[in-house]
GROMACS .gro file of N, CA and C in nm:
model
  483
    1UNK      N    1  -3.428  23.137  18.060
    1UNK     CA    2  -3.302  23.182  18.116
    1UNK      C    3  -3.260  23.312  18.048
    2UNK      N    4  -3.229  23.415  18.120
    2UNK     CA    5  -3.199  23.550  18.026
    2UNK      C    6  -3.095  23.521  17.980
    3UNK      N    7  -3.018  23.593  17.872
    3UNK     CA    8  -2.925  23.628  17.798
    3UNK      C    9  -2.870  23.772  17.792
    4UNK      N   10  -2.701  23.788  17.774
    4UNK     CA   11  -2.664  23.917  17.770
    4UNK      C   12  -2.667  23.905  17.603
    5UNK      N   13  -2.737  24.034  17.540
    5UNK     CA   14  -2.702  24.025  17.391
    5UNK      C   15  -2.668  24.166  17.352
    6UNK      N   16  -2.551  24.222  17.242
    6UNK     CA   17  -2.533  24.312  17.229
    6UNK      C   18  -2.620  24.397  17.083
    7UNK      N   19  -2.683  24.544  17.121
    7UNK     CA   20  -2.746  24.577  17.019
    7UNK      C   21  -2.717  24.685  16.964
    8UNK      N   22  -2.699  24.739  16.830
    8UNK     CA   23  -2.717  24.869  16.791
    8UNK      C   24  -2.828  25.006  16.849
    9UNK      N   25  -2.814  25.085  16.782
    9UNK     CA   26  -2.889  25.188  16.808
    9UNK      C   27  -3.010  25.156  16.759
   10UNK      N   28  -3.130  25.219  16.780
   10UNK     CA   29  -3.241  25.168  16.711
   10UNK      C   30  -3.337  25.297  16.728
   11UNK      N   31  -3.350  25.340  16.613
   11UNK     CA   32  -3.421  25.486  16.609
   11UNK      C   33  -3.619  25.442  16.557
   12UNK      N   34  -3.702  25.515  16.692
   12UNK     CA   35  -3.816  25.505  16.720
   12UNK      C   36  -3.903  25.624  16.711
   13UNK      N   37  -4.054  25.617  16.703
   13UNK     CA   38  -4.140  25.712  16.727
   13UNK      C   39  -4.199  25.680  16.861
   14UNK      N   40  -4.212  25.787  16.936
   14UNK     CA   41  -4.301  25.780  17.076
   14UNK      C   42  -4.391  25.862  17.085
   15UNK      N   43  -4.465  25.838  17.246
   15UNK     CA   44  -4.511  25.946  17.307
   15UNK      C   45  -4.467  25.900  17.466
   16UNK      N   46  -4.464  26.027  17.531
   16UNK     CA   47  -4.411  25.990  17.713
   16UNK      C   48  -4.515  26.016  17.766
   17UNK      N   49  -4.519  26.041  17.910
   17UNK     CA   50  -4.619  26.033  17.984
   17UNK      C   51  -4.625  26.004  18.175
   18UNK      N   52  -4.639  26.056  18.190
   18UNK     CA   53  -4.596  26.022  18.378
   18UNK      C   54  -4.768  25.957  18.416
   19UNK      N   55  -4.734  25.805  18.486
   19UNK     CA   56  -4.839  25.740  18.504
   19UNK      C   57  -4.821  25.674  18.677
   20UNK      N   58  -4.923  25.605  18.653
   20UNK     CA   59  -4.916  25.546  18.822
   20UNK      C   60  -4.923  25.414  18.749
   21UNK      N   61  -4.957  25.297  18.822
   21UNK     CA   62  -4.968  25.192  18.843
   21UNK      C   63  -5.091  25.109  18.704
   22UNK      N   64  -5.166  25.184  18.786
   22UNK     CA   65  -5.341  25.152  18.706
   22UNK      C   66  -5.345  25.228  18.556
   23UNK      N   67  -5.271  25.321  18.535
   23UNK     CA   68  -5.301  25.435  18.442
   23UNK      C   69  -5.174  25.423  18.322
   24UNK      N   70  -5.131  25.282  18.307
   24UNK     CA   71  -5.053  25.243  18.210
   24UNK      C   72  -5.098  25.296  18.090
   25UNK      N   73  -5.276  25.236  18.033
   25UNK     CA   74  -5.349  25.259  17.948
   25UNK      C   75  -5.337  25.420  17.851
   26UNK      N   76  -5.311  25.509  17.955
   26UNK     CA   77  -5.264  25.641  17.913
   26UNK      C   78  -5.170  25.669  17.810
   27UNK      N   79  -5.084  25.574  17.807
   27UNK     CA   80  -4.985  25.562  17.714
   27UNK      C   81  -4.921  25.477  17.628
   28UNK      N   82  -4.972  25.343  17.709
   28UNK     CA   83  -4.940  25.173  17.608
   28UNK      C   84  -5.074  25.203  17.508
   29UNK      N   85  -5.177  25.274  17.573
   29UNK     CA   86  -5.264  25.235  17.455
   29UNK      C   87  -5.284  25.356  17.286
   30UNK      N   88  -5.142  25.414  17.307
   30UNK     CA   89  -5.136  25.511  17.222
   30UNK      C   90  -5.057  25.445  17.088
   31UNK      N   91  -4.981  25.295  17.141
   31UNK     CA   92  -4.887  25.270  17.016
   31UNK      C   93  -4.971  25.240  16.897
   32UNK      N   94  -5.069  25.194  16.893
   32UNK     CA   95  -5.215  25.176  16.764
   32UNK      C   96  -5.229  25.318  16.716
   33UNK      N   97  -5.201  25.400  16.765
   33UNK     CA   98  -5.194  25.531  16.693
   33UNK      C   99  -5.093  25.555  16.646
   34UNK      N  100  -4.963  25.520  16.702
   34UNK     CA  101  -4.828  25.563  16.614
   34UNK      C  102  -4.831  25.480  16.529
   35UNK      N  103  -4.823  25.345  16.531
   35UNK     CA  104  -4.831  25.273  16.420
   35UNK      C  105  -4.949  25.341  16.266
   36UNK      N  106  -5.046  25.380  16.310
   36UNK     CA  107  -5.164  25.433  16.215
   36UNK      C  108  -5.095  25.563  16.184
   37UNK      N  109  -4.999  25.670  16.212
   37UNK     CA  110  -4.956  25.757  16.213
   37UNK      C  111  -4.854  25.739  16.079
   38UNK      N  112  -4.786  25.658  16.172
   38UNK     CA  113  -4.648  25.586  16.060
   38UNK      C  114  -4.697  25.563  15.920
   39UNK      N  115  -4.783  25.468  15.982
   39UNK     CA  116  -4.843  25.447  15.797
   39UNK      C  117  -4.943  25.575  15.706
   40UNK      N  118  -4.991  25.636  15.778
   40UNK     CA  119  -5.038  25.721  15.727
   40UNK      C  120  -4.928  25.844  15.630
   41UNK      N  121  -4.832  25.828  15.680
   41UNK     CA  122  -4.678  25.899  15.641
   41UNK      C  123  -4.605  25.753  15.551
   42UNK      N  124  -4.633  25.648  15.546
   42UNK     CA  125  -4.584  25.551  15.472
   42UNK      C  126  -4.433  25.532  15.536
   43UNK      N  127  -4.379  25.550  15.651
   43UNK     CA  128  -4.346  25.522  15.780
   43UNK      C  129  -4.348  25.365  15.794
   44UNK      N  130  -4.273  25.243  15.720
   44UNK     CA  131  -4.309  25.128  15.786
   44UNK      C  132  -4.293  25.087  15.943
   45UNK      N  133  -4.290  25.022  15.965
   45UNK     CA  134  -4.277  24.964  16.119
   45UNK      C  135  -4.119  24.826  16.118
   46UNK      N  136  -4.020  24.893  16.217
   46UNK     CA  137  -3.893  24.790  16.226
   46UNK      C  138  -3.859  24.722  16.301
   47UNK      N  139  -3.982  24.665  16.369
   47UNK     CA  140  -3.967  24.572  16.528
   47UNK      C  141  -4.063  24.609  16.602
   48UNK      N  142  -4.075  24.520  16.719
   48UNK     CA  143  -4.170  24.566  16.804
   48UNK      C  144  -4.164  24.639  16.890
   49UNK      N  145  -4.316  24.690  16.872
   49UNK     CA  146  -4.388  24.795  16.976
   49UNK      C  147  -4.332  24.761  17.115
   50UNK      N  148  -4.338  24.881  17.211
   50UNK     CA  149  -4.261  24.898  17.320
   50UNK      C  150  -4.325  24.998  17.387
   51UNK      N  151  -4.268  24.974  17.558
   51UNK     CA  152  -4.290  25.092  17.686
   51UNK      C  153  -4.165  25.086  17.719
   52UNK      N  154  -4.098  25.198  17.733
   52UNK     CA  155  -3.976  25.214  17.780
   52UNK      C  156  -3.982  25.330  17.891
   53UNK      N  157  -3.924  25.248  18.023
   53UNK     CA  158  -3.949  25.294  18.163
   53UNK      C  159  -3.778  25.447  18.170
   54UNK      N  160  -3.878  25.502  18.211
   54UNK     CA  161  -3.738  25.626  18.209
   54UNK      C  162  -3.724  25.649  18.368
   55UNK      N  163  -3.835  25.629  18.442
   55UNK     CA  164  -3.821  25.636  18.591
   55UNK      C  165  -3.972  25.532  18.669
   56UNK      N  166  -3.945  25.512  18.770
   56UNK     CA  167  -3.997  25.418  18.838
   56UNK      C  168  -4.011  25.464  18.968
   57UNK      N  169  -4.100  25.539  19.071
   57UNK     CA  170  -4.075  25.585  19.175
   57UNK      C  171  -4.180  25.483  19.228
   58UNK      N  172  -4.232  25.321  19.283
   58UNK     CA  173  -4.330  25.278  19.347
   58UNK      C  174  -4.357  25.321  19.426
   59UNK      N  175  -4.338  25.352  19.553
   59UNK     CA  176  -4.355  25.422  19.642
   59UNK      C  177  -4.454  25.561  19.572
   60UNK      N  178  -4.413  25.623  19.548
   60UNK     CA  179  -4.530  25.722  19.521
   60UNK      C  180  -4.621  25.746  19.412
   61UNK      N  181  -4.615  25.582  19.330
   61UNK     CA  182  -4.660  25.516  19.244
   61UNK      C  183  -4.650  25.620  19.128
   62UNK      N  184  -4.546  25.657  19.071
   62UNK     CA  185  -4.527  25.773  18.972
   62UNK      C  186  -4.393  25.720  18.881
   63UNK      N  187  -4.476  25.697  18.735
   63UNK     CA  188  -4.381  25.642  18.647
   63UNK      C  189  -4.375  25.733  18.536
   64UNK      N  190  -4.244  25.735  18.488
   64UNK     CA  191  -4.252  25.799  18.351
   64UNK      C  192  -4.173  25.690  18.229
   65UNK      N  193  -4.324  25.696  18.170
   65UNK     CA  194  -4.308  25.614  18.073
   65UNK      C  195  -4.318  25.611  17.924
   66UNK      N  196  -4.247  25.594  17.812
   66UNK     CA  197  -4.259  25.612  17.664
   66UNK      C  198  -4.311  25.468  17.582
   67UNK      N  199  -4.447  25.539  17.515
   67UNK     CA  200  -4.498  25.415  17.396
   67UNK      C  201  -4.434  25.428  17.278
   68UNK      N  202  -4.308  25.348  17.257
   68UNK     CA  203  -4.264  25.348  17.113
   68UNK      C  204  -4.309  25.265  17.046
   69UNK      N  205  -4.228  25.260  16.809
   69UNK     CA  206  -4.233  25.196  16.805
   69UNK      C  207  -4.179  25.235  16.671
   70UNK      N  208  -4.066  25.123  16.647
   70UNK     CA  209  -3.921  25.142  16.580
   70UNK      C  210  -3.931  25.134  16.443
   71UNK      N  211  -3.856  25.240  16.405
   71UNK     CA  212  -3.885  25.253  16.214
   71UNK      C  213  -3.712  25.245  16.161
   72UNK      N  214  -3.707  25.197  16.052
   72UNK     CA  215  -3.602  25.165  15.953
   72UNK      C  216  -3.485  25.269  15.986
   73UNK      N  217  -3.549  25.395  15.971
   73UNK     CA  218  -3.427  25.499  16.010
   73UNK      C  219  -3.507  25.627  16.061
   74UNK      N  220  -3.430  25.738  16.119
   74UNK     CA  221  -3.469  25.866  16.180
   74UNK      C  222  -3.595  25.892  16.087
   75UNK      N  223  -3.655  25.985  16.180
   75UNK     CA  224  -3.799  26.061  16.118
   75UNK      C  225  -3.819  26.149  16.175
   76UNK      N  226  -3.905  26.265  16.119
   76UNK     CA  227  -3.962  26.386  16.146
   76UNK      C  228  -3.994  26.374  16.286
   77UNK      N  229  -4.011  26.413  16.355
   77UNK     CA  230  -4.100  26.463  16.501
   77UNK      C  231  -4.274  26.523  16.438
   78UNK      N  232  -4.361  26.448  16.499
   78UNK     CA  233  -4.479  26.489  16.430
   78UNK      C  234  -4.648  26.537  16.558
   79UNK      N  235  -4.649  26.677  16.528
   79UNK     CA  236  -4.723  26.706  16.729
   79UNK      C  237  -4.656  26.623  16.795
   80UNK      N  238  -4.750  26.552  16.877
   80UNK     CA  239  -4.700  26.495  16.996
   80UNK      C  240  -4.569  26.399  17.002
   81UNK      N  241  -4.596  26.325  16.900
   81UNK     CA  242  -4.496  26.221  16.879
   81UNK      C  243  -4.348  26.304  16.850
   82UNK      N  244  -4.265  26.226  16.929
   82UNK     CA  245  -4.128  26.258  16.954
   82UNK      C  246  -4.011  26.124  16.849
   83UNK      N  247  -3.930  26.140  16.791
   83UNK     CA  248  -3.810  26.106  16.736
   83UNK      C  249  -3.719  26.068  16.831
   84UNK      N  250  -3.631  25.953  16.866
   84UNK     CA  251  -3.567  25.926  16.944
   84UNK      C  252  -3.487  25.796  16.903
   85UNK      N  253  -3.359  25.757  16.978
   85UNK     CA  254  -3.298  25.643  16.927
   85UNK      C  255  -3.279  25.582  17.099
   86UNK      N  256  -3.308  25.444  17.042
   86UNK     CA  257  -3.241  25.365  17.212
   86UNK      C  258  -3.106  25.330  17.171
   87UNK      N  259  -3.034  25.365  17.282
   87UNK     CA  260  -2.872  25.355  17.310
   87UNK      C  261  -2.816  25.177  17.225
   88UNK      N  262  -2.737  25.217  17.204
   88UNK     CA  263  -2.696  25.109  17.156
   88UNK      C  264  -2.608  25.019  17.297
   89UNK      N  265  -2.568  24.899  17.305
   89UNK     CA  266  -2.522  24.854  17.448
   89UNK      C  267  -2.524  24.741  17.444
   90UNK      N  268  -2.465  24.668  17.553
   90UNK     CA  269  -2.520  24.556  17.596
   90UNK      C  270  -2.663  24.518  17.701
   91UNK      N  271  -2.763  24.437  17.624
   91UNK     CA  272  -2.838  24.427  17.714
   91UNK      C  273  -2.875  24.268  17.811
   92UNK      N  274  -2.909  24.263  17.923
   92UNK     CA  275  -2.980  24.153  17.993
   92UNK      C  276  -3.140  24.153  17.916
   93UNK      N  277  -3.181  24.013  17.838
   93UNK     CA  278  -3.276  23.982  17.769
   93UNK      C  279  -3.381  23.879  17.831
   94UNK      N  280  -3.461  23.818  17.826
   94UNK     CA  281  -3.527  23.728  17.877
   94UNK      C  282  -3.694  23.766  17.809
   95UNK      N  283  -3.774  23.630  17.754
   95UNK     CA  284  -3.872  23.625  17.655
   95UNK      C  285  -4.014  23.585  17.777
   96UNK      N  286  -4.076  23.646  17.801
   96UNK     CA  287  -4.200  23.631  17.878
   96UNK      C  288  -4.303  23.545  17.737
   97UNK      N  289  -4.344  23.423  17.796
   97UNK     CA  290  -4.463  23.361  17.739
   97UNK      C  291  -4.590  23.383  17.834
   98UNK      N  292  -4.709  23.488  17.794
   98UNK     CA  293  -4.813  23.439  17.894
   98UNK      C  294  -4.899  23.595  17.946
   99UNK      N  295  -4.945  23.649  17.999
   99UNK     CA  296  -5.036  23.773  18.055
   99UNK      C  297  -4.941  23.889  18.095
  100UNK      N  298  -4.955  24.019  18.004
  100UNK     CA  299  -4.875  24.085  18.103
  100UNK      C  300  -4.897  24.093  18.260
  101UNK      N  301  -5.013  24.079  18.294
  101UNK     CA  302  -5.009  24.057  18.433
  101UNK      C  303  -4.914  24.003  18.498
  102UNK      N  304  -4.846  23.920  18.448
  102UNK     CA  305  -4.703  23.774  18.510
  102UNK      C  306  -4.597  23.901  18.484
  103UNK      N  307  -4.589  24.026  18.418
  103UNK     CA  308  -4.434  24.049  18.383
  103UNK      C  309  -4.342  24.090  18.540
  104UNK      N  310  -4.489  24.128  18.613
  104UNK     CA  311  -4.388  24.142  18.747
  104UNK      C  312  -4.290  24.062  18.846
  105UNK      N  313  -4.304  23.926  18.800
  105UNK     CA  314  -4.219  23.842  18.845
  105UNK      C  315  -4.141  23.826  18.761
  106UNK      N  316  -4.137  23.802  18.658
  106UNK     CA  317  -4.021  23.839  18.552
  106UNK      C  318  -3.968  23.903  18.556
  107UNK      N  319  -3.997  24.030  18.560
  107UNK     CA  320  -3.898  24.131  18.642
  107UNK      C  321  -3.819  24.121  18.712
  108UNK      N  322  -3.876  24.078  18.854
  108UNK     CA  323  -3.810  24.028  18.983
  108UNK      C  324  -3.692  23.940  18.947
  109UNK      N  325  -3.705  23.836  18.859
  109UNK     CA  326  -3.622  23.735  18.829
  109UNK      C  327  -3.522  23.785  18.754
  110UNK      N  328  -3.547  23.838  18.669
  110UNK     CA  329  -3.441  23.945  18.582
  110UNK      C  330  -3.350  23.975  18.663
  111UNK      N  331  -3.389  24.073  18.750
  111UNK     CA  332  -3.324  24.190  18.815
  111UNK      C  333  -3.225  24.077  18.922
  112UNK      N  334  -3.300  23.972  18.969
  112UNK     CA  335  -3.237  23.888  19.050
  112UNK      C  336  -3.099  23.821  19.047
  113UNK      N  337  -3.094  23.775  18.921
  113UNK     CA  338  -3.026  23.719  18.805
  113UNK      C  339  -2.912  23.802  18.747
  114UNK      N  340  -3.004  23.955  18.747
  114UNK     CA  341  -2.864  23.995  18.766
  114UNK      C  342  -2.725  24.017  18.809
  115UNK      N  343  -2.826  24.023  18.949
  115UNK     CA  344  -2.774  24.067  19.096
  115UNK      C  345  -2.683  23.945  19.082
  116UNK      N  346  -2.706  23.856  19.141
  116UNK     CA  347  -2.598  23.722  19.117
  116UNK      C  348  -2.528  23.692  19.003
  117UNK      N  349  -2.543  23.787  18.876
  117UNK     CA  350  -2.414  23.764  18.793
  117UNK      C  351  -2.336  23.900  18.840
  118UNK      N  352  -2.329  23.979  18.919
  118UNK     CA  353  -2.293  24.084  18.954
  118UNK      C  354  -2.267  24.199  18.847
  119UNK      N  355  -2.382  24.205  18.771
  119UNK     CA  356  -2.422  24.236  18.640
  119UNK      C  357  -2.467  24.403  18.692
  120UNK      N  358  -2.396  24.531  18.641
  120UNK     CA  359  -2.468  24.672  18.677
  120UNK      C  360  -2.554  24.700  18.578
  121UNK      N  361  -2.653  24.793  18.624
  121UNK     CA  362  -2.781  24.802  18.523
  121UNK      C  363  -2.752  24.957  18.496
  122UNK      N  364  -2.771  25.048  18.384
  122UNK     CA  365  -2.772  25.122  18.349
  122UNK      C  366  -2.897  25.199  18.406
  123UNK      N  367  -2.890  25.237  18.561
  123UNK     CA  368  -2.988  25.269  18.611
  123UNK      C  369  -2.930  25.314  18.733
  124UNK      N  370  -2.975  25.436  18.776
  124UNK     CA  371  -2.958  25.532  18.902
  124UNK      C  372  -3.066  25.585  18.980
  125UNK      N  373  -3.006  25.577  19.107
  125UNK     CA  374  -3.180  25.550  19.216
  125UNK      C  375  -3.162  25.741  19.238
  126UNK      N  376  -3.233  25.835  19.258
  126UNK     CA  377  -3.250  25.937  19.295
  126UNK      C  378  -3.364  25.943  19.349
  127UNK      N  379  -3.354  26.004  19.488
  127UNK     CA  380  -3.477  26.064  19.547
  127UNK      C  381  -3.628  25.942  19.592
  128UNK      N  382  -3.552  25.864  19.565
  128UNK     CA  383  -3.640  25.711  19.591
  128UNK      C  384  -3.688  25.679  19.459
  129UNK      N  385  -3.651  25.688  19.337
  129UNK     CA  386  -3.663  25.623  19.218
  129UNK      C  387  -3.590  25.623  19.123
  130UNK      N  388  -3.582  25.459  19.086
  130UNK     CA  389  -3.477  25.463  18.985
  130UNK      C  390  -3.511  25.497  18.847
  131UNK      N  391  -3.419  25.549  18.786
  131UNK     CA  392  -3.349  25.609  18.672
  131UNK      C  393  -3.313  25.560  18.606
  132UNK      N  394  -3.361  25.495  18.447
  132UNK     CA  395  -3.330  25.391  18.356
  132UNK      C  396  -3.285  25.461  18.203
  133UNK      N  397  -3.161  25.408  18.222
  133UNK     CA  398  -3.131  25.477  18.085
  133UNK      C  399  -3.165  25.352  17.959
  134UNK      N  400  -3.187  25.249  18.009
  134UNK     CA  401  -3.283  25.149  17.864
  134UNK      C  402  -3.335  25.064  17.950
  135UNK      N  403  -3.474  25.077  17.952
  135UNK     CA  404  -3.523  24.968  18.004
  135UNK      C  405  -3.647  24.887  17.951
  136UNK      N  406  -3.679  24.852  17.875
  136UNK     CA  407  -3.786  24.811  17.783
  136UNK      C  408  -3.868  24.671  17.802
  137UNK      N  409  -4.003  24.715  17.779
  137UNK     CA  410  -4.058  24.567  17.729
  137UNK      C  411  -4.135  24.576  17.614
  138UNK      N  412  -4.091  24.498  17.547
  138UNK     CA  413  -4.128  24.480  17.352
  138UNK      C  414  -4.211  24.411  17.390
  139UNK      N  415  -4.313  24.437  17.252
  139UNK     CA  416  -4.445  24.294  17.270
  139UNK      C  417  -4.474  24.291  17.133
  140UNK      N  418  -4.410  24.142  17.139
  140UNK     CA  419  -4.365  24.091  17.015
  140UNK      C  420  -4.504  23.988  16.945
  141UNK      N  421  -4.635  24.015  17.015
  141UNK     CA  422  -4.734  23.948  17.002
  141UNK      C  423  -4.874  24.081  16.953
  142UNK      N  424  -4.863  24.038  16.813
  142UNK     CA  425  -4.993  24.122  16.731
  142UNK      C  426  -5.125  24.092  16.831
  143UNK      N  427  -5.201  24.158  16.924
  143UNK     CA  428  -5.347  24.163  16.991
  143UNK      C  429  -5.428  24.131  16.857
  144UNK      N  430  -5.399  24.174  16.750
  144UNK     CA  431  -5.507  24.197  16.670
  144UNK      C  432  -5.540  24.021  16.571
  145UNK      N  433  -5.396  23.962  16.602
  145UNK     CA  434  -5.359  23.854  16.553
  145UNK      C  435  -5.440  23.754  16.658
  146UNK      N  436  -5.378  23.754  16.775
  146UNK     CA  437  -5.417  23.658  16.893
  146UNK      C  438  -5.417  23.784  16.989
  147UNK      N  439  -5.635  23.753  17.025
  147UNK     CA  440  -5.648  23.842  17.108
  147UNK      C  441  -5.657  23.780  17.301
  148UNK      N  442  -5.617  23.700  17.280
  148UNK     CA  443  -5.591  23.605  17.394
  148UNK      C  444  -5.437  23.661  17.537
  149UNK      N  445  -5.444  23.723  17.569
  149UNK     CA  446  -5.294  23.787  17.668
  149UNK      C  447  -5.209  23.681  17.686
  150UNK      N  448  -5.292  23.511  17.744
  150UNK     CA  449  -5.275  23.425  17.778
  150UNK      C  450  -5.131  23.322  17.706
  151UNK      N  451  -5.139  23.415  17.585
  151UNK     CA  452  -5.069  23.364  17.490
  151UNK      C  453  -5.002  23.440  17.387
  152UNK      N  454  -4.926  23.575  17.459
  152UNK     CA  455  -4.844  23.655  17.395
  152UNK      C  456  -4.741  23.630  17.495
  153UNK      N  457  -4.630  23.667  17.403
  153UNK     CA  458  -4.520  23.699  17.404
  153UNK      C  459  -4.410  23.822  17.449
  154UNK      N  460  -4.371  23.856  17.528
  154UNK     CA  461  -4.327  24.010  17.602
  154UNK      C  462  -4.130  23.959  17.616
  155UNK      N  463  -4.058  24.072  17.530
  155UNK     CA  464  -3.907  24.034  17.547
  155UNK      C  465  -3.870  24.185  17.663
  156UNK      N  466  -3.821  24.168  17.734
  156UNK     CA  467  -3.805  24.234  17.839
  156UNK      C  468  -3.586  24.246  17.799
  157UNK      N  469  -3.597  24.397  17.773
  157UNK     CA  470  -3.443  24.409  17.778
  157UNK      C  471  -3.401  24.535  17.841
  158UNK      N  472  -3.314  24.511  17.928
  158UNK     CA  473  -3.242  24.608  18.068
  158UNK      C  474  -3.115  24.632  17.980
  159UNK      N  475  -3.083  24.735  17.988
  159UNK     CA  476  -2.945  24.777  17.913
  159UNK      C  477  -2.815  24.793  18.059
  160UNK      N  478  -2.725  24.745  18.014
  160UNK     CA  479  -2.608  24.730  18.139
  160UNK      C  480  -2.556  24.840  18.167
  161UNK      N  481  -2.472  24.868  18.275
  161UNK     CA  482  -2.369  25.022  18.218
  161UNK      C  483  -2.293  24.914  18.131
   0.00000   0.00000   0.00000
């Protein structure tokens, strides 16, 4: 059952990236590098790794999307990798057990759930795609720990207006 929970600011390292559908890999598979980055700078790590959706156009299957992943406090900007904080807010929460493959109905249900708490999402449709000012899914499940999908963990949080 989701939850509204309220959060601070939370200052991250990324990289962005405009993807389609299939071509997630382009950029989820870069957070093993920020993390190796971080530590290489002695940079610990303050939560979990993340894709945070900044736009969503399905229809012309064109996403822009950021691989973070959250450190104690602000940091340098380093090449590619960008410095950034997620908004502080209230968010709609809900804990996926199971394949990211499943998160798309989770989604659906989210968003559903909203809709019937008459809940607004911090999100604006332009030009046939919406516009997310926090929209995240954390994956709160180490691959390297349990390399099984079947049996990770994904917290999915929508920030409200």
């Amino acid at each position: 059952m989701p939850q509204i929970i309220e959060l601070p600011e939370r200052p991250y390292v990324g990289v962005r990236g405009t993807i389609t559908m299939t071509t997630f890999g382009l950029v989820a598979d870069r957070i093993g590098e920020i993390v190796g980055r971080l530590a290489g700078r002695g940079v610990p790590i303050a939560g979990a790794p993340f894709l945070r959706y900044e736009s969503i156009d399905l229809a012309a299957d064109r996403l822009v999307v950021q691989a973070g992943v959250p450190v104690p406090e602000p940091v340098e900007a380093e090449g590619d990798l960008f410095a950034a904080t997620l908004p502080a807010g209230r968010y709609a929460t809900v804990t996926h057990h199971g394949h990211p493959d499943e998160l798309r109905h989770v989604i659906e249900s989210l968003l559903k759930w909203g809709a019937e708490q008459g809940l607004k999402w911090d999100m604006t449709e332009r030009d046939g795609a919406e516009h997310w000012g926090c929209r995240l899914e954390l994956f709160q499940t180490d691959p390297r720990v349990e390399p099984d999908p079947h049996n990770w963990d994904t917290d999915l949080q929508f920030r409200l207006s």
